Coordinates of C-alpha atoms in Angstrom, one line a residue:
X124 CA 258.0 -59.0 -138.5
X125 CA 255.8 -59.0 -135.0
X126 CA 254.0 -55.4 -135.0
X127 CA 255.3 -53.5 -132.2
X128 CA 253.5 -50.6 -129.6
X129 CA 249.9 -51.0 -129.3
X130 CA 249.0 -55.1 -128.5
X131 CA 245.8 -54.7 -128.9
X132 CA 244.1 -55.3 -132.3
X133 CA 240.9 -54.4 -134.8
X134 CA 239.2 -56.7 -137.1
X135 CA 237.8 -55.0 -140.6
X136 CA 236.1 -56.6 -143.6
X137 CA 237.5 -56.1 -146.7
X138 CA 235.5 -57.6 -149.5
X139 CA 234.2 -60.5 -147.3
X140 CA 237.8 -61.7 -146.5
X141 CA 238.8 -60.8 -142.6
X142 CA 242.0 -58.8 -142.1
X143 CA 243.4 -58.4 -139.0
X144 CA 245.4 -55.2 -138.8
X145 CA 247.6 -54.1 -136.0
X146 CA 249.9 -50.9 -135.7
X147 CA 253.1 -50.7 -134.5
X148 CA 254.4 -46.9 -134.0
X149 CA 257.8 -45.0 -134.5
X150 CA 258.5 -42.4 -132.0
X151 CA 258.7 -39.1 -132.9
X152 CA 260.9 -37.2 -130.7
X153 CA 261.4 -34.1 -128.9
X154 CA 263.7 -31.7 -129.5
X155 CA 263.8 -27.8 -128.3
X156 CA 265.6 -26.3 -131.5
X157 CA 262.7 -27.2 -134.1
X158 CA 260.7 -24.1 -134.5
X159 CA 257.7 -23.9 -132.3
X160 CA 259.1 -26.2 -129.9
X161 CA 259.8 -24.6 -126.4
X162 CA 261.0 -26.0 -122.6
X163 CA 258.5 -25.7 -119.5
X164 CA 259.5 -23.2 -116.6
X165 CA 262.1 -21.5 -118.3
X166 CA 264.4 -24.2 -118.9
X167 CA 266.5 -23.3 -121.3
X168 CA 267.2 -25.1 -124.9
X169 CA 270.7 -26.9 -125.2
X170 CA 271.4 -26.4 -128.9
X171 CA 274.0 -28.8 -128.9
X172 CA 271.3 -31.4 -127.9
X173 CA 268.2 -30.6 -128.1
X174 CA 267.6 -31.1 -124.9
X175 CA 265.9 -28.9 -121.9
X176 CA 268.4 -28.1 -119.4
X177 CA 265.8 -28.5 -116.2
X178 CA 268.9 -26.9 -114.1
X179 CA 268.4 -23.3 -115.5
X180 CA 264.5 -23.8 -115.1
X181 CA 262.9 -20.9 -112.8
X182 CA 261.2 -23.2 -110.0
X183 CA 263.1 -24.7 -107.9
X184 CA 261.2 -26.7 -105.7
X185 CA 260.5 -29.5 -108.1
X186 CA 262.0 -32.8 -107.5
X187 CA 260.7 -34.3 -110.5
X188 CA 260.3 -33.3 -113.9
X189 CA 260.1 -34.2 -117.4
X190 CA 261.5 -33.9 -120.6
X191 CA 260.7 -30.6 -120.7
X192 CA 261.5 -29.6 -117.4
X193 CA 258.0 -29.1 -116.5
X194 CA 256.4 -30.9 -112.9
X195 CA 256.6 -34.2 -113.4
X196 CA 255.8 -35.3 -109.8
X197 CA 252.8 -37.3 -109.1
X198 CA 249.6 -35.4 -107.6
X199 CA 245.9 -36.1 -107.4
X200 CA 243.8 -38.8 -108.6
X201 CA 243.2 -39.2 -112.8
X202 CA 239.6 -40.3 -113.9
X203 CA 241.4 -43.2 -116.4
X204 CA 244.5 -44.6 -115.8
X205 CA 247.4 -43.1 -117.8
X206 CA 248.7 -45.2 -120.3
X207 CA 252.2 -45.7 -121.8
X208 CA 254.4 -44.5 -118.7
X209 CA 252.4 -41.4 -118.3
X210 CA 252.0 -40.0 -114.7
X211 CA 249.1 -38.6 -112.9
X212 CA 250.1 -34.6 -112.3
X213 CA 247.2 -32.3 -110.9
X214 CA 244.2 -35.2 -111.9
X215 CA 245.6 -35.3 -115.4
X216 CA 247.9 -37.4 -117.1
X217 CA 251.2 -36.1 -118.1
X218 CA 252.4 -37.7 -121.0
X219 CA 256.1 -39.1 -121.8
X220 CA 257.5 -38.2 -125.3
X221 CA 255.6 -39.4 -128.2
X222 CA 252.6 -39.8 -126.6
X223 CA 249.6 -37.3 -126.3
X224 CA 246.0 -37.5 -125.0
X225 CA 243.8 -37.6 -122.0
X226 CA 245.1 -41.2 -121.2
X227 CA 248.7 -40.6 -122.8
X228 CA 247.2 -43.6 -125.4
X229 CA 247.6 -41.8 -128.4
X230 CA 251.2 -42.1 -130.5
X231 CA 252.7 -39.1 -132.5
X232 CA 252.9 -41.3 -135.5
X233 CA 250.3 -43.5 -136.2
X234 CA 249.6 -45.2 -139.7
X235 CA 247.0 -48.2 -140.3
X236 CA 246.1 -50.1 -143.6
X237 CA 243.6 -52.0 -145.2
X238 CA 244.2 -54.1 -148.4
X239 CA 244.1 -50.9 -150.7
X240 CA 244.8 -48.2 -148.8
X241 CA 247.2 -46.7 -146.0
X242 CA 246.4 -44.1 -143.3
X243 CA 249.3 -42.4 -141.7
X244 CA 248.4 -39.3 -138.8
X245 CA 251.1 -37.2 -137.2
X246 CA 251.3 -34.9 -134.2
X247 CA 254.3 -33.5 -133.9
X248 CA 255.7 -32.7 -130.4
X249 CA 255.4 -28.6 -130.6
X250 CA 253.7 -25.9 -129.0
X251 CA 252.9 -24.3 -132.7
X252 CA 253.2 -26.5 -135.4
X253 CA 254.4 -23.7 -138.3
X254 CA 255.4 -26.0 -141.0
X255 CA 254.3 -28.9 -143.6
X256 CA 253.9 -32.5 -143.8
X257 CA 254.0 -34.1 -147.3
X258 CA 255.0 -37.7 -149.4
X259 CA 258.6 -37.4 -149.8
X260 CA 259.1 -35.6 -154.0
X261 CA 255.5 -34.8 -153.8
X262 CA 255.5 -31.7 -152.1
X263 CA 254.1 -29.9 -154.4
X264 CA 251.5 -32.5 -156.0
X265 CA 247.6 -31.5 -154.6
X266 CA 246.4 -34.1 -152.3
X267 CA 249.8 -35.3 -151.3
X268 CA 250.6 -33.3 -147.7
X269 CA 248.8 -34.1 -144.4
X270 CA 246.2 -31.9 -143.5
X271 CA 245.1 -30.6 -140.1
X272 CA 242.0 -32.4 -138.5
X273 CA 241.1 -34.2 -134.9
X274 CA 238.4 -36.9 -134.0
X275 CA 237.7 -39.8 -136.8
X276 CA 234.8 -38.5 -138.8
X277 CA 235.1 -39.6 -142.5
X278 CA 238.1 -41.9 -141.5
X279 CA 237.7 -45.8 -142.4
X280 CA 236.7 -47.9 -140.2
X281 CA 240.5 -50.2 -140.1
X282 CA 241.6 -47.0 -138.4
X283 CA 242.5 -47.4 -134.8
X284 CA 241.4 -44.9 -132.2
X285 CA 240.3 -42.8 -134.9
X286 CA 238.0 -40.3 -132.1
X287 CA 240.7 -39.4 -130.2
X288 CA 243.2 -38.8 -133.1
X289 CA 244.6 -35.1 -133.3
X290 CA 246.9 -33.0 -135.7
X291 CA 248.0 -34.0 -139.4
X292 CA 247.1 -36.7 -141.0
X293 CA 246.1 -38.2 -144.7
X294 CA 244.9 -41.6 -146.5
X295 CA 246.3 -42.7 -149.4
X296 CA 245.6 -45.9 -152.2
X297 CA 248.2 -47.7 -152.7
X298 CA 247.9 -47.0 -156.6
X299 CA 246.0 -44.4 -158.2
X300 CA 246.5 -41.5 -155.1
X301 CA 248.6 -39.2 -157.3
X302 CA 251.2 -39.2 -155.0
X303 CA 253.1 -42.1 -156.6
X304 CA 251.4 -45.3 -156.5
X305 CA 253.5 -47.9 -154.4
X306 CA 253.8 -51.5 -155.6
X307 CA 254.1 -54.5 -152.9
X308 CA 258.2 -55.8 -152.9
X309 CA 258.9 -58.9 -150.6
X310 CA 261.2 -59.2 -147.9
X311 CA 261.8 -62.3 -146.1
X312 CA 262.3 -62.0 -141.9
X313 CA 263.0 -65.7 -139.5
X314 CA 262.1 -67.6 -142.8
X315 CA 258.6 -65.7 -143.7
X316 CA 258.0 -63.7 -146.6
X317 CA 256.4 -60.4 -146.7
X318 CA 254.5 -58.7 -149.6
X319 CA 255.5 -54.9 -148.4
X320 CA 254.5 -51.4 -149.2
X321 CA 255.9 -48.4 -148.4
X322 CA 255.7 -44.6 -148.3
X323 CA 258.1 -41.7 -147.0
X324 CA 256.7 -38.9 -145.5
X325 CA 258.7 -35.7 -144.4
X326 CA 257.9 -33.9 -141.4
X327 CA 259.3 -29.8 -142.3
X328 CA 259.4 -27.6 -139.2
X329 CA 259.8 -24.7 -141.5
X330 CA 257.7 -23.4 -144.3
X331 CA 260.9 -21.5 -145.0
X332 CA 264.0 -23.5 -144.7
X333 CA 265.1 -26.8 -144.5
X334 CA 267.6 -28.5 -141.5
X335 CA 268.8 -31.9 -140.6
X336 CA 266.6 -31.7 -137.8
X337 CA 263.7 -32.6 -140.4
X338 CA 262.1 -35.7 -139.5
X339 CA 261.3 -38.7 -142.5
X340 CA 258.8 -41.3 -141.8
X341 CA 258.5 -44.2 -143.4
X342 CA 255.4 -46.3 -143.0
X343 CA 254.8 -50.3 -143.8
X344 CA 251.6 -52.0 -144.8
X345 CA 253.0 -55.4 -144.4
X346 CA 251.5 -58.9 -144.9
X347 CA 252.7 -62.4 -144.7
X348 CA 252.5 -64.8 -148.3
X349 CA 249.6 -66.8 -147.8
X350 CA 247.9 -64.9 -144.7
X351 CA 245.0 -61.9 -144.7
X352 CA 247.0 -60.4 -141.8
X353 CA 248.2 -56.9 -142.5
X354 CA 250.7 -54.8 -140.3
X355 CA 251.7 -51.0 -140.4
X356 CA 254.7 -50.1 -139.5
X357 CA 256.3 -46.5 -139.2
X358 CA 259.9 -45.7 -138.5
X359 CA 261.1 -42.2 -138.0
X360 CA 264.6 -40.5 -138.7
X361 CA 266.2 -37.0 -138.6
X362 CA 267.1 -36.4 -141.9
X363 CA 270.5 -37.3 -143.4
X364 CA 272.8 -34.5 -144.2
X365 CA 274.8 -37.2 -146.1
X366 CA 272.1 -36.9 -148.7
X367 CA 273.1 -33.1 -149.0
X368 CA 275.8 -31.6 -151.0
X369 CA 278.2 -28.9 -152.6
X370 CA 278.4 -25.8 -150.7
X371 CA 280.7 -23.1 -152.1
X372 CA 282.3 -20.5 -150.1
X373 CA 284.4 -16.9 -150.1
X374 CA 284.6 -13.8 -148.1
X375 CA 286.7 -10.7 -148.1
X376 CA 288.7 -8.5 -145.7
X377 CA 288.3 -5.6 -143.5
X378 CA 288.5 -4.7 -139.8
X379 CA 286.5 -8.0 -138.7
X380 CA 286.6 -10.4 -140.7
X381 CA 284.3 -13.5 -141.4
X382 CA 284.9 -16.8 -142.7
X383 CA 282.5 -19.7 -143.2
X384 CA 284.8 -22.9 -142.2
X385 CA 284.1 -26.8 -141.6
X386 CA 283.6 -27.9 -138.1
X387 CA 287.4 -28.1 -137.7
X388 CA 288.6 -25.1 -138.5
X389 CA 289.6 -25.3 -142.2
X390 CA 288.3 -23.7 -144.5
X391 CA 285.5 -24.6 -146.7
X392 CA 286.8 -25.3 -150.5
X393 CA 285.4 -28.6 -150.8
X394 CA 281.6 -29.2 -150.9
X395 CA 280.2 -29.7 -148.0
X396 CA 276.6 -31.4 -147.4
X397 CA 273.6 -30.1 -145.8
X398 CA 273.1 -30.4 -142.4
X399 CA 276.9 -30.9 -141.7
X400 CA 278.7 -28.8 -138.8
X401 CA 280.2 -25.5 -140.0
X402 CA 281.5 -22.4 -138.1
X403 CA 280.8 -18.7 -139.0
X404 CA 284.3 -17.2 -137.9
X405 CA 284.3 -13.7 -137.0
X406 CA 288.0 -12.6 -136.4
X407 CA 289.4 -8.6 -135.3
X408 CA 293.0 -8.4 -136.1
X409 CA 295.8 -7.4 -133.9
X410 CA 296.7 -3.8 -134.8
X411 CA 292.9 -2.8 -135.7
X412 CA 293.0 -0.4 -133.3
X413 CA 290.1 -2.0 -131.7
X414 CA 290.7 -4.6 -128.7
X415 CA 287.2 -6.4 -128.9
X416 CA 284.1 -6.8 -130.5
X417 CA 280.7 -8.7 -130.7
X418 CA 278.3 -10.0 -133.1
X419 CA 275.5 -8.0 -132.8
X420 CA 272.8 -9.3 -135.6
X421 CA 272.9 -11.5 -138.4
X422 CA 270.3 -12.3 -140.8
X423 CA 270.3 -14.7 -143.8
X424 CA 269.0 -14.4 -146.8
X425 CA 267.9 -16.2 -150.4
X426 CA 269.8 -13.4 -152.2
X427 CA 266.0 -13.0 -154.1
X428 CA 264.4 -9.5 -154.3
X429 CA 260.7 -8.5 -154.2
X430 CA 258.5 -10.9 -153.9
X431 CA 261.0 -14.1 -154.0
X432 CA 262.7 -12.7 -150.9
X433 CA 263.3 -14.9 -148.0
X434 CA 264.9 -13.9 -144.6
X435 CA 265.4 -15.1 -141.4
X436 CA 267.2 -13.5 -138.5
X437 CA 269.3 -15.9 -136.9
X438 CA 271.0 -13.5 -134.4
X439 CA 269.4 -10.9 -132.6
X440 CA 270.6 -8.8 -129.8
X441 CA 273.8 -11.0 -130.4
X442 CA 272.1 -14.1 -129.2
X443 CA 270.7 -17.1 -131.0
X444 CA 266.9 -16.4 -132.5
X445 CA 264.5 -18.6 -130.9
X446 CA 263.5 -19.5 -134.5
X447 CA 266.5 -20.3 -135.8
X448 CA 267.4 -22.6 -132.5
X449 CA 267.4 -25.3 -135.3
X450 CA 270.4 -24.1 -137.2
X451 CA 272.6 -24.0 -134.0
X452 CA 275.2 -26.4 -132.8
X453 CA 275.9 -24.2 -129.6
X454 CA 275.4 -20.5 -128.8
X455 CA 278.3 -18.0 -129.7
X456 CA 281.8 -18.8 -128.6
X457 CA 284.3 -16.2 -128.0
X458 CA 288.1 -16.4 -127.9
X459 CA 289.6 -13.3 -126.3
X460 CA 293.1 -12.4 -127.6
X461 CA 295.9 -14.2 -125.3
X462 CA 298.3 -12.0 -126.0
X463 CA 299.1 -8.3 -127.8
X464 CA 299.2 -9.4 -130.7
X465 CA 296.5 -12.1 -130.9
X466 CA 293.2 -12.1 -132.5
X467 CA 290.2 -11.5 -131.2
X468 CA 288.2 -14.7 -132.8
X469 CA 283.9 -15.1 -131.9
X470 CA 282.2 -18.6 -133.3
X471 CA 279.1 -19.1 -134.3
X472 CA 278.6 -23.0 -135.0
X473 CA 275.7 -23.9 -137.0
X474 CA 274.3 -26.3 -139.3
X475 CA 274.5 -25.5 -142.8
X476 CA 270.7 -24.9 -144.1
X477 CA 268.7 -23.2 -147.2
X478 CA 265.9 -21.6 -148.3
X479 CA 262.9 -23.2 -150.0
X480 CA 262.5 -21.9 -153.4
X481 CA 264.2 -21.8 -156.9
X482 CA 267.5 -19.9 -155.2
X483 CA 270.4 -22.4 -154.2
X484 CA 271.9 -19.4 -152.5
X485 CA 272.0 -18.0 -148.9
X486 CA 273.8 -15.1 -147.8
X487 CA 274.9 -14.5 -144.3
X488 CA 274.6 -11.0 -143.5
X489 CA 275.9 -9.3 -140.2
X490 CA 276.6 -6.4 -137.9
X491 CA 279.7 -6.0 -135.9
X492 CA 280.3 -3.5 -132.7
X493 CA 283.9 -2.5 -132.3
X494 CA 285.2 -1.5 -128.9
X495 CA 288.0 0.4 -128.6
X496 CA 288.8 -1.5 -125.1
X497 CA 288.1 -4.9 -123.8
X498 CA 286.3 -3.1 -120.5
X499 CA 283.6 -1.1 -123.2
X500 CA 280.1 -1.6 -121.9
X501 CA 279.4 -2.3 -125.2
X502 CA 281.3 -5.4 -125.4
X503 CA 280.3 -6.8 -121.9
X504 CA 278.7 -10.2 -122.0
X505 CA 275.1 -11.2 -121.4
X506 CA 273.6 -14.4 -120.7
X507 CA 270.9 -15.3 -123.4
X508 CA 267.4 -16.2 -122.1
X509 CA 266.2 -19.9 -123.6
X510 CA 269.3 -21.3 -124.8
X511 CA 272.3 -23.5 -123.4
X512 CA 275.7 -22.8 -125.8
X513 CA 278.4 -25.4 -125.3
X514 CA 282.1 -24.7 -126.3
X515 CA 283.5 -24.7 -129.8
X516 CA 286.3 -26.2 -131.3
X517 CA 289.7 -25.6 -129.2
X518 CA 291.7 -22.9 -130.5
X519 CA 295.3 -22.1 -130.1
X520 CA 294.3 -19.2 -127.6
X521 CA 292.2 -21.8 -125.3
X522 CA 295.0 -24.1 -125.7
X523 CA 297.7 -21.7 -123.9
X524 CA 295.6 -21.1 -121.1
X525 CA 293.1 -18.2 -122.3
X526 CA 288.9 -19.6 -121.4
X527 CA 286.9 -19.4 -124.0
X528 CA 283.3 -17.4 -123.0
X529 CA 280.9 -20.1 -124.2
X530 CA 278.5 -17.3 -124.9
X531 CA 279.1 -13.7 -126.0
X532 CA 276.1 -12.0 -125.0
X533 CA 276.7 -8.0 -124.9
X534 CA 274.1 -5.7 -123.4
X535 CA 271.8 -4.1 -125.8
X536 CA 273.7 -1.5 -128.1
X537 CA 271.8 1.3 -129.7
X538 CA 272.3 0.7 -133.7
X539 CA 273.0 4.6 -135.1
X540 CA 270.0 5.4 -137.0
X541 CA 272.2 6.0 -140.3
X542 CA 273.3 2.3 -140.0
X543 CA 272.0 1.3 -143.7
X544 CA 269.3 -1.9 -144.3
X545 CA 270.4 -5.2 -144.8
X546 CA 270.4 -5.8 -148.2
X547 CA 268.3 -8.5 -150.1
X548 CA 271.3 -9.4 -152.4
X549 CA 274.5 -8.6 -151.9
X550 CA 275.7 -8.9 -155.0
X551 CA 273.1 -6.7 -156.6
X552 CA 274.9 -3.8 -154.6
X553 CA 278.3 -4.4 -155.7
X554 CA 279.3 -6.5 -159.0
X555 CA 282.5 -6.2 -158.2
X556 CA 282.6 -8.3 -154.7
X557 CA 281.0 -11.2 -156.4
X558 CA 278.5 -10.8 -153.3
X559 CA 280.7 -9.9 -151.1
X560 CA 280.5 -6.5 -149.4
X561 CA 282.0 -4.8 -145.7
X562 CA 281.3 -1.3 -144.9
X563 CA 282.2 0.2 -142.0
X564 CA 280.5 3.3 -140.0
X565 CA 282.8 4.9 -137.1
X566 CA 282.7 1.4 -134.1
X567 CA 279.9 -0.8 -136.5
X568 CA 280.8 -2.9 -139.1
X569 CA 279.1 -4.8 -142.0
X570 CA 280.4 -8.2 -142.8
X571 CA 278.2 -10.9 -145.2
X572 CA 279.4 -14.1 -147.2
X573 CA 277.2 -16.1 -149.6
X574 CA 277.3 -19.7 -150.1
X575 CA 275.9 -22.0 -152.9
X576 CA 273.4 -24.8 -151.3
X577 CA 273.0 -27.7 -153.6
X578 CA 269.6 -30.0 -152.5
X579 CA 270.1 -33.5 -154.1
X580 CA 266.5 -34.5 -152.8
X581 CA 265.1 -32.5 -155.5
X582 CA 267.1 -34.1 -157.9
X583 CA 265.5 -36.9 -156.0
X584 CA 261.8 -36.1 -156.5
X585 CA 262.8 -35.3 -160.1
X586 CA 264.1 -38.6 -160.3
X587 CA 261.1 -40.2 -158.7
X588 CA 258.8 -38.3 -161.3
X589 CA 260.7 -39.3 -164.2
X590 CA 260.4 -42.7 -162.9
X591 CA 256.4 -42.1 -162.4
X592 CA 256.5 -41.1 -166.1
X593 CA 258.3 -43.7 -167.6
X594 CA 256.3 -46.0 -165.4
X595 CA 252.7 -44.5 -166.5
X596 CA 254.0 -44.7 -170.7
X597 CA 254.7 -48.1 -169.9
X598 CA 251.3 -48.9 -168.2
X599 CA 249.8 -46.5 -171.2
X600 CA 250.8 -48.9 -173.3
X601 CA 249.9 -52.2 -171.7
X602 CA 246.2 -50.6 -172.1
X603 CA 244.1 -53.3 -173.8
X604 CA 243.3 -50.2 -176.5
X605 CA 246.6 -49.3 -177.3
X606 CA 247.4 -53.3 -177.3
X607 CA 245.1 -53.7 -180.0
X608 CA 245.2 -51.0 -181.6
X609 CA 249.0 -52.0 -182.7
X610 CA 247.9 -55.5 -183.1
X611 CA 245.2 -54.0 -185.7
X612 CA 247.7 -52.2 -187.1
X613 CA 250.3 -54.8 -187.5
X614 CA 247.4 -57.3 -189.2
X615 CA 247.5 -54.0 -191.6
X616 CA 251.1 -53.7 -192.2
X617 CA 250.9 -57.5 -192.9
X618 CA 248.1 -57.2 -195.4
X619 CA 249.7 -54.3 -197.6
X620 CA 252.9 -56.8 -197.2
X621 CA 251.2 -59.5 -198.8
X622 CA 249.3 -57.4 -201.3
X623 CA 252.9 -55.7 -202.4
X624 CA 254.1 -59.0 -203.6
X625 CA 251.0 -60.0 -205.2
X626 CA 251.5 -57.3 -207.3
X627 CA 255.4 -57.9 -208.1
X628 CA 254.6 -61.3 -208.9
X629 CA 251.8 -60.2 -211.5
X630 CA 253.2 -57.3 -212.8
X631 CA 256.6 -59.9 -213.4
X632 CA 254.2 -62.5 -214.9
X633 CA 252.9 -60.1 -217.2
X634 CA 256.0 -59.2 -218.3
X635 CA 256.7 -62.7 -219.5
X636 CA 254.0 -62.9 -221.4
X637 CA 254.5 -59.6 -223.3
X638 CA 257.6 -61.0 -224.2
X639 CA 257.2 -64.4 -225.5
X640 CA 253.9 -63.2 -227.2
X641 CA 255.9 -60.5 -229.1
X642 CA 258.6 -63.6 -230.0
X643 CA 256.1 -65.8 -231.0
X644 CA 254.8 -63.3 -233.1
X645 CA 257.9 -61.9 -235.2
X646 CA 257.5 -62.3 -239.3
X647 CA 260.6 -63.4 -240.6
X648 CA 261.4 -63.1 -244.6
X649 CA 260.1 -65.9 -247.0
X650 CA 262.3 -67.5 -249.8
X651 CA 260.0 -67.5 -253.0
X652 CA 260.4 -70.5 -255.7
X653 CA 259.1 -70.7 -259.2
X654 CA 257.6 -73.4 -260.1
X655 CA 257.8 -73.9 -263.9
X656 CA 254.5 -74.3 -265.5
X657 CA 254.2 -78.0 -267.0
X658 CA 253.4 -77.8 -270.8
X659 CA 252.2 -81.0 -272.6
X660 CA 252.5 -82.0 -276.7
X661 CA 250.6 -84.9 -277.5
X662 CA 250.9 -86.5 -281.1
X663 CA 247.1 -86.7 -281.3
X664 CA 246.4 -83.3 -280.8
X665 CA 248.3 -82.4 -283.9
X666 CA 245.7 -81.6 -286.6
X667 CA 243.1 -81.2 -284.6

């Protein structure tokens, strides 16, 4: 594979062998819902995008702008020409997205490699930069997320442009890192085989949550059977809310109520995966006694207390939170009643997200304003500052004629001071609800609704460290020690083998020879014979 980006190349040494090794960068894109991301002249954010709407910016005398909305017209003289399609504005360059520097020569992404090692350095395209950068299932592992730094000192010398390189950025050996060592697997491309390694990285906008709008990287030391030439290579992808699932769901009834649906309208029974489209349906009855109402607030929550708490307001002043742009699919989407007897329906249409932390859990948590008229000052729209809503699904009432108000945007309302606090866990007020509660205080209402988040990319990195494990007891005990230690051993088990039937052969032969001995040996009873004694009478003895 032909590295792609930069053309331009740097030669290392790498024990006495020359490796050539060239980058090729992934672009990391803009987009004005992550946190700490923000539009130029106050353009506002298109949640459904991501994009800057330039037509809501505040100057409007500029002809030409870019992807943020900000001046993109050509001005002045720069002192260096600006690289990768960046334009001259003012004397400096103006740089197009995924690209920083005085020149516009520097890429978002960049990773490089030597034989051993790989080198990856990320900038992402923010104003703040609030959250973390870490090897995908190694968040927690010391050494394995990106740390802030700029210029090259103590990088290698294979690293390209190290002096002007800013924001995040980490170098890790292929084996022995910590991190998961990463073994070369060949792929073959237009009849060449490569010996590749790679790495995931995951770019978190939020120390807090997670969304799909999470970026993964994956980087490439690449080289060719045969050939000293190494390539890096980075890709870079939102991440996949297929990868997410199991989200459980359940609300009760009062005056307003709310339900937590799919992106269709039905409601959510099934699992659903993280990341995917759902709707926060706020519906008033017909025969409430109140004709309209708005959202005011809503906050979710990890359903933790104390210190385990985690919160994040996602609604205020009954528009989006500029922190939570990242959760929205559009602004809030009301559906006025068509007729009498029709509902009074407002949509919130979000991504589904959760905490970080031990709790699977997050509780939605808000605060209604009824009206008892549709012409209450209370319920009169607004326009929210820094954000573009689009329409939500088609309802029946849009369908017979009724517009839907693409934002509902009430003027401030003054909360009574009796109002009580959002709580940290539903359920911990009521059993009974299954963490579920409404309570309602003269024209305000509380409505909240807990869902069940399950990650499968922690099942994931518990895979991948189970996998580390069973990989580091096998490579335990290819050690040369162990090896001969059981070799030893086995010599051993051998010997006493040997020695064991030694002995049964003896001990047997021993037998044997007890027993023939004591045959050989038995007295048996002797027949006795008398021999008569043999007398002799001679003639010639007579007389004598």
């Amino acid at each position: 594979m032909a590295p792609v980006g930069r053309d331009h190349m740097t030669t290392i040494i790498l024990l006495a062998t020359f490796v050539v090794a060239a980058s090729a960068q992934a672009v990391l894109d803009f987009d004005c819902r992550r946190q700490g991301a923000q539009c130029d002249d106050g353009a506002k954010c298109d949640v459904t995008q991501g994009d800057c709407d330039c037509a809501t910016a505040t100057t409007g005398t500029i002809t030409t702008r870019d992807y943020k909305c900000g001046d993109n017209s050509e001005s002045g003289t720069c002192t260096a020409l600006c690289e990768n399609s960046g334009v001259c504005v003012l004397s400096m360059c103006n740089c197009p997205e995924s690209y920083y520097g005085d020149r516009c020569q520097m890429n978002r992404v960049q990773v490089d490699c030597d034989g051993s090692s790989m080198f990856l350095n990320v900038n992402p395209d923010v104003n703040t930069f609030s959250g973390t950068i870490f090897v995908v299932g190694q968040e927690t592992t010391p050494g394995c997320n990106l740390t802030a730094g700029t210029g090259g000192t103590g990088l290698g010398n294979f690293i390209e442009n190290k002096d002007d390189l800013d924001g995040y950025r980490i170098q890790l050996e292929h084996t022995g890192s910590g991190c998961g060592d990463i073994t070369p697997e060949d792929e073959t491309e237009n009849g060449v085989t490569y010996k590749v390694r790679k790495r995931q990285f995951l770019v978190r906008h939020s120390v807090d949550f997670m969304t799909s709008l999470d970026q993964v990287i994956t980087s490439e030391c690449r080289r060719a059977e045969g050939s000293t030439q190494i390539y890096s290579t980075a890709s870079v992808v939102e991440q996949n809310n297929n990868d997410f699932t199991d989200v459980n769901v359940d609300s009760d009834v009062e005056t307003v109520t709310m339900a937590v649906q799919n992106a269709d309208g039905s409601p959510i029974s099934d699992p659903v995966q993280l990341g995917a489209d759902m709707m926060l349906v706020f519906t008033l009855a017909a025969g409430s006694g109140f004709e309209d109402f708005h959202v005011s607030s809503c906050e979710a929550n990890n359903t933790e207390a104390d210190t385990e708490s985690k919160t994040l307001q996602f609604i205020e002043d009954s528009c989006p939170s500029a922190t939570a742009y990242s959760l929205f699919r559009s602004g809030l989407t009301k559906e006025p009643a068509a007729a009498a007897d029709d509902p009074v329906v407002v949509k919130v249409n979000m991504k589904v997200f959760r905490f970080l932390g031990s709790s699977d859990k997050v509780a939605f948590v808000c605060d209604i304003v009824l009206c008892d008229a549709a012409s209450d000052p209370q319920c009169a729209d607004k326009e929210c500052s820094g954000v573009v809503a689009s329409d939500a699904t088609t309802s029946p009432s849009t369908a017979s004629g009724t517009t839907a108000n693409p934002l509902v945007n009430p003027q401030p309302v003054t909360q009574p001071t009796t109002q009580p606090a959002t709580p940290a866990n539903p359920a911990a007020t009521n059993p009974a609800n299954s963490g579920r509660k409404k309570r309602a205080a003269g024209d305000h209402q509380r409505v909240d609704s807990t869902i069940t988040v399950y990650d499968p990319a922690e099942a994931t990195g518990q895979a991948i460290k189970k996998l580390e494990e069973k990989i580091a007891e096998k490579e335990c005990m290819n050690q040369p020690e162990i090896v001969a230690c059981i070799a030893v051993l086995a010599v051993a088990v051998v010997l006493l083998l040997l020695l064991s039937i030694i002995l049964v052969l003896r001990l047997m032969r021993s037998r044997q020879k007890v027993a023939s001995s004591q045959q050989a040996n038995s007295v048996r009873p002797v027949e006795t014979m008398r021999i008569p004694r043999l007398e002799l009478h001679h003639p010639y003895n007579q007389g004598c």
